[in-house]
C-alpha atoms as a PDB file:
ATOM      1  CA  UNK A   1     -24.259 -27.328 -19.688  1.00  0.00           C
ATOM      2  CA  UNK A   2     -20.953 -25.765 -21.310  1.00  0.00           C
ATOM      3  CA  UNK A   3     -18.495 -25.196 -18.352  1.00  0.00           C
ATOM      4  CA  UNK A   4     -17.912 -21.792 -19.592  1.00  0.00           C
ATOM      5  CA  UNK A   5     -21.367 -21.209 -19.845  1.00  0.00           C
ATOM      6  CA  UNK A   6     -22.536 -22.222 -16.486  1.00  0.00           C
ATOM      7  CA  UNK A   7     -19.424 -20.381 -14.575  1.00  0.00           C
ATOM      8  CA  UNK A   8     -21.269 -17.376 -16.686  1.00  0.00           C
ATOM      9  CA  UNK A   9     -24.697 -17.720 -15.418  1.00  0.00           C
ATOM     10  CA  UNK A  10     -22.819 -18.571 -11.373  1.00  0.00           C
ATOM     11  CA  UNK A  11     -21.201 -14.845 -11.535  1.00  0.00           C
ATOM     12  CA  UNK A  12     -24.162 -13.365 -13.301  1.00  0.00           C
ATOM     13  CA  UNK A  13     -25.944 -14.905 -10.355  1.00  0.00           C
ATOM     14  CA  UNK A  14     -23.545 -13.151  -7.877  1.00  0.00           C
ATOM     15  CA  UNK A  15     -23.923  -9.891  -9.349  1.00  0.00           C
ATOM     16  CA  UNK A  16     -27.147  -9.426  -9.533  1.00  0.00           C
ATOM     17  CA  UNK A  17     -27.435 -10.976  -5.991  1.00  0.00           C
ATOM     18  CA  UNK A  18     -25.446  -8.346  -4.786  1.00  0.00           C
ATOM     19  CA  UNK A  19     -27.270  -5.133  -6.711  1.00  0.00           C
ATOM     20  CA  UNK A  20     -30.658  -6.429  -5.523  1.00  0.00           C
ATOM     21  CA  UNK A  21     -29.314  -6.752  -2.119  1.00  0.00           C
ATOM     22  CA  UNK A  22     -27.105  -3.454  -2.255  1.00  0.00           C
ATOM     23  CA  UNK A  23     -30.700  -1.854  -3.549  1.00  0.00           C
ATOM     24  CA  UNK A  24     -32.710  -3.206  -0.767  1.00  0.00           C
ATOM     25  CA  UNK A  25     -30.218  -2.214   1.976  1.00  0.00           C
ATOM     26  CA  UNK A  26     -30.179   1.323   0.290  1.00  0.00           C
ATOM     27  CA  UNK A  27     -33.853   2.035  -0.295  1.00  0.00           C
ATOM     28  CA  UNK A  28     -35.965   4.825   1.169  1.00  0.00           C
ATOM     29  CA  UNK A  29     -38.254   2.968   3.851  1.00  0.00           C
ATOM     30  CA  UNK A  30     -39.871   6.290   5.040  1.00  0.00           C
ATOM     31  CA  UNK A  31     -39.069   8.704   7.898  1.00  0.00           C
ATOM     32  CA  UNK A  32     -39.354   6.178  10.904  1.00  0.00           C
ATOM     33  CA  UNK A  33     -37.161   3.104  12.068  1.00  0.00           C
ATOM     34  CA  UNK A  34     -37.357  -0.056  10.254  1.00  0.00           C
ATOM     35  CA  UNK A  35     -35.332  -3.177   9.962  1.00  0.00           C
ATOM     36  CA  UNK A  36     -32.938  -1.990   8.079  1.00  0.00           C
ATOM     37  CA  UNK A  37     -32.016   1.235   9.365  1.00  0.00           C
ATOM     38  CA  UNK A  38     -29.402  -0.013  11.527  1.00  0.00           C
ATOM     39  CA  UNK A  39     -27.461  -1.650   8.693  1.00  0.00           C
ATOM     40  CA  UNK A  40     -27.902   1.070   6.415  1.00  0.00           C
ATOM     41  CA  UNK A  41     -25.858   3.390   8.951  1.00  0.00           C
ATOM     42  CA  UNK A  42     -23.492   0.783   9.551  1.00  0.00           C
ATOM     43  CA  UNK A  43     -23.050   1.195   5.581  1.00  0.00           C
ATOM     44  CA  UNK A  44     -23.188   5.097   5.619  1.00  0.00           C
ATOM     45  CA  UNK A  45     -20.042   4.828   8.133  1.00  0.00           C
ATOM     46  CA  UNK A  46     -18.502   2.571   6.330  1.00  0.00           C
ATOM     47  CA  UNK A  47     -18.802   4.654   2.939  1.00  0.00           C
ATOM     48  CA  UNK A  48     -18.032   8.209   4.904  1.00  0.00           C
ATOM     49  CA  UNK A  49     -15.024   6.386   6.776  1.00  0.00           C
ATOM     50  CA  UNK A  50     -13.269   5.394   3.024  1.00  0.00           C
ATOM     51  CA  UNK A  51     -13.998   8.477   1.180  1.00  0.00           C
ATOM     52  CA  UNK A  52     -13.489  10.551   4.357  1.00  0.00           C
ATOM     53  CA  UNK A  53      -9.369  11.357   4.518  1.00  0.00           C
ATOM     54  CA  UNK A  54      -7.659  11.503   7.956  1.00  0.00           C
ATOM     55  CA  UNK A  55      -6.325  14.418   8.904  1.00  0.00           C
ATOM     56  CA  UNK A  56      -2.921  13.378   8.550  1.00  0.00           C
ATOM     57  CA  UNK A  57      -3.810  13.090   4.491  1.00  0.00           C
ATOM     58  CA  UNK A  58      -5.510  16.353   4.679  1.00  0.00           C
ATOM     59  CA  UNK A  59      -1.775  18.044   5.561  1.00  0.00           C
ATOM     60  CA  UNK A  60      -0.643  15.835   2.523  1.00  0.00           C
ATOM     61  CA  UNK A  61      -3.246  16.720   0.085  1.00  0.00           C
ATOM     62  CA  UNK A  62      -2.341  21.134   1.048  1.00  0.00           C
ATOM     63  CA  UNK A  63       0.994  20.167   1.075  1.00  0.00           C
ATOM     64  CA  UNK A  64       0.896  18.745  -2.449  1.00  0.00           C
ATOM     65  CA  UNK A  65      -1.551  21.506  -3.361  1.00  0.00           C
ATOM     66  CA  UNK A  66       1.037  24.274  -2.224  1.00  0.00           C
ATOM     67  CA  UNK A  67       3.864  22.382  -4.153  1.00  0.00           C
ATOM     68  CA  UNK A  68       1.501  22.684  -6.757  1.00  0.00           C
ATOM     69  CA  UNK A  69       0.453  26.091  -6.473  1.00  0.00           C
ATOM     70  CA  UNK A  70       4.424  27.339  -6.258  1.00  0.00           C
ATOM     71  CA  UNK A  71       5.717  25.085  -9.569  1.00  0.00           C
ATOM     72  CA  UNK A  72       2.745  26.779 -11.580  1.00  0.00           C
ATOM     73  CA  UNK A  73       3.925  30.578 -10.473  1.00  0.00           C
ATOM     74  CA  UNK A  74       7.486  29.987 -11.326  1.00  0.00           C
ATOM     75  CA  UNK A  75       6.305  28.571 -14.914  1.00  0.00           C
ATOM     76  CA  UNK A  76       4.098  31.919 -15.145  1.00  0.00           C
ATOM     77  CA  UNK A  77       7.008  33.933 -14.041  1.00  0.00           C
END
């Protein structure tokens, strides 16, 4: 097989690999424990933890928003 072609299908391989797995992991098993519920909330911290700011980037985020907020009136003004 072409070189380029079969370093094609390895990191089609890997992709899919990891959407079928990412699926699995995420999939609605019912109310109750299973298997997988333990790794799913091991992935629901991990998701809440890097979308989640600190509070330290909360301050930054009003800060900027103030900043904000003040150039806009004087450009009104």
């Amino acid at each position: 097989m072409d070189p380029r072609t079969d370093l094609l299908v390895k990191r089609t391989t890997w992709v899919c690999t990891a959407v079928v797995a990412y699926l699995a992991i995420t999939a609605d098993y019912g109310p109750g424990e299973n298997v997988q519920t333990a790794l799913k909330r091991s992935l629901n911290n991990l998701q809440q933890w890097f979308w989640t700011p600190s509070n330290k980037e909360m301050e930054e985020l009003e800060r900027r928003k103030q900043l904000l907020a003040e150039r806009t009136d004087r450009k009104d003004s």
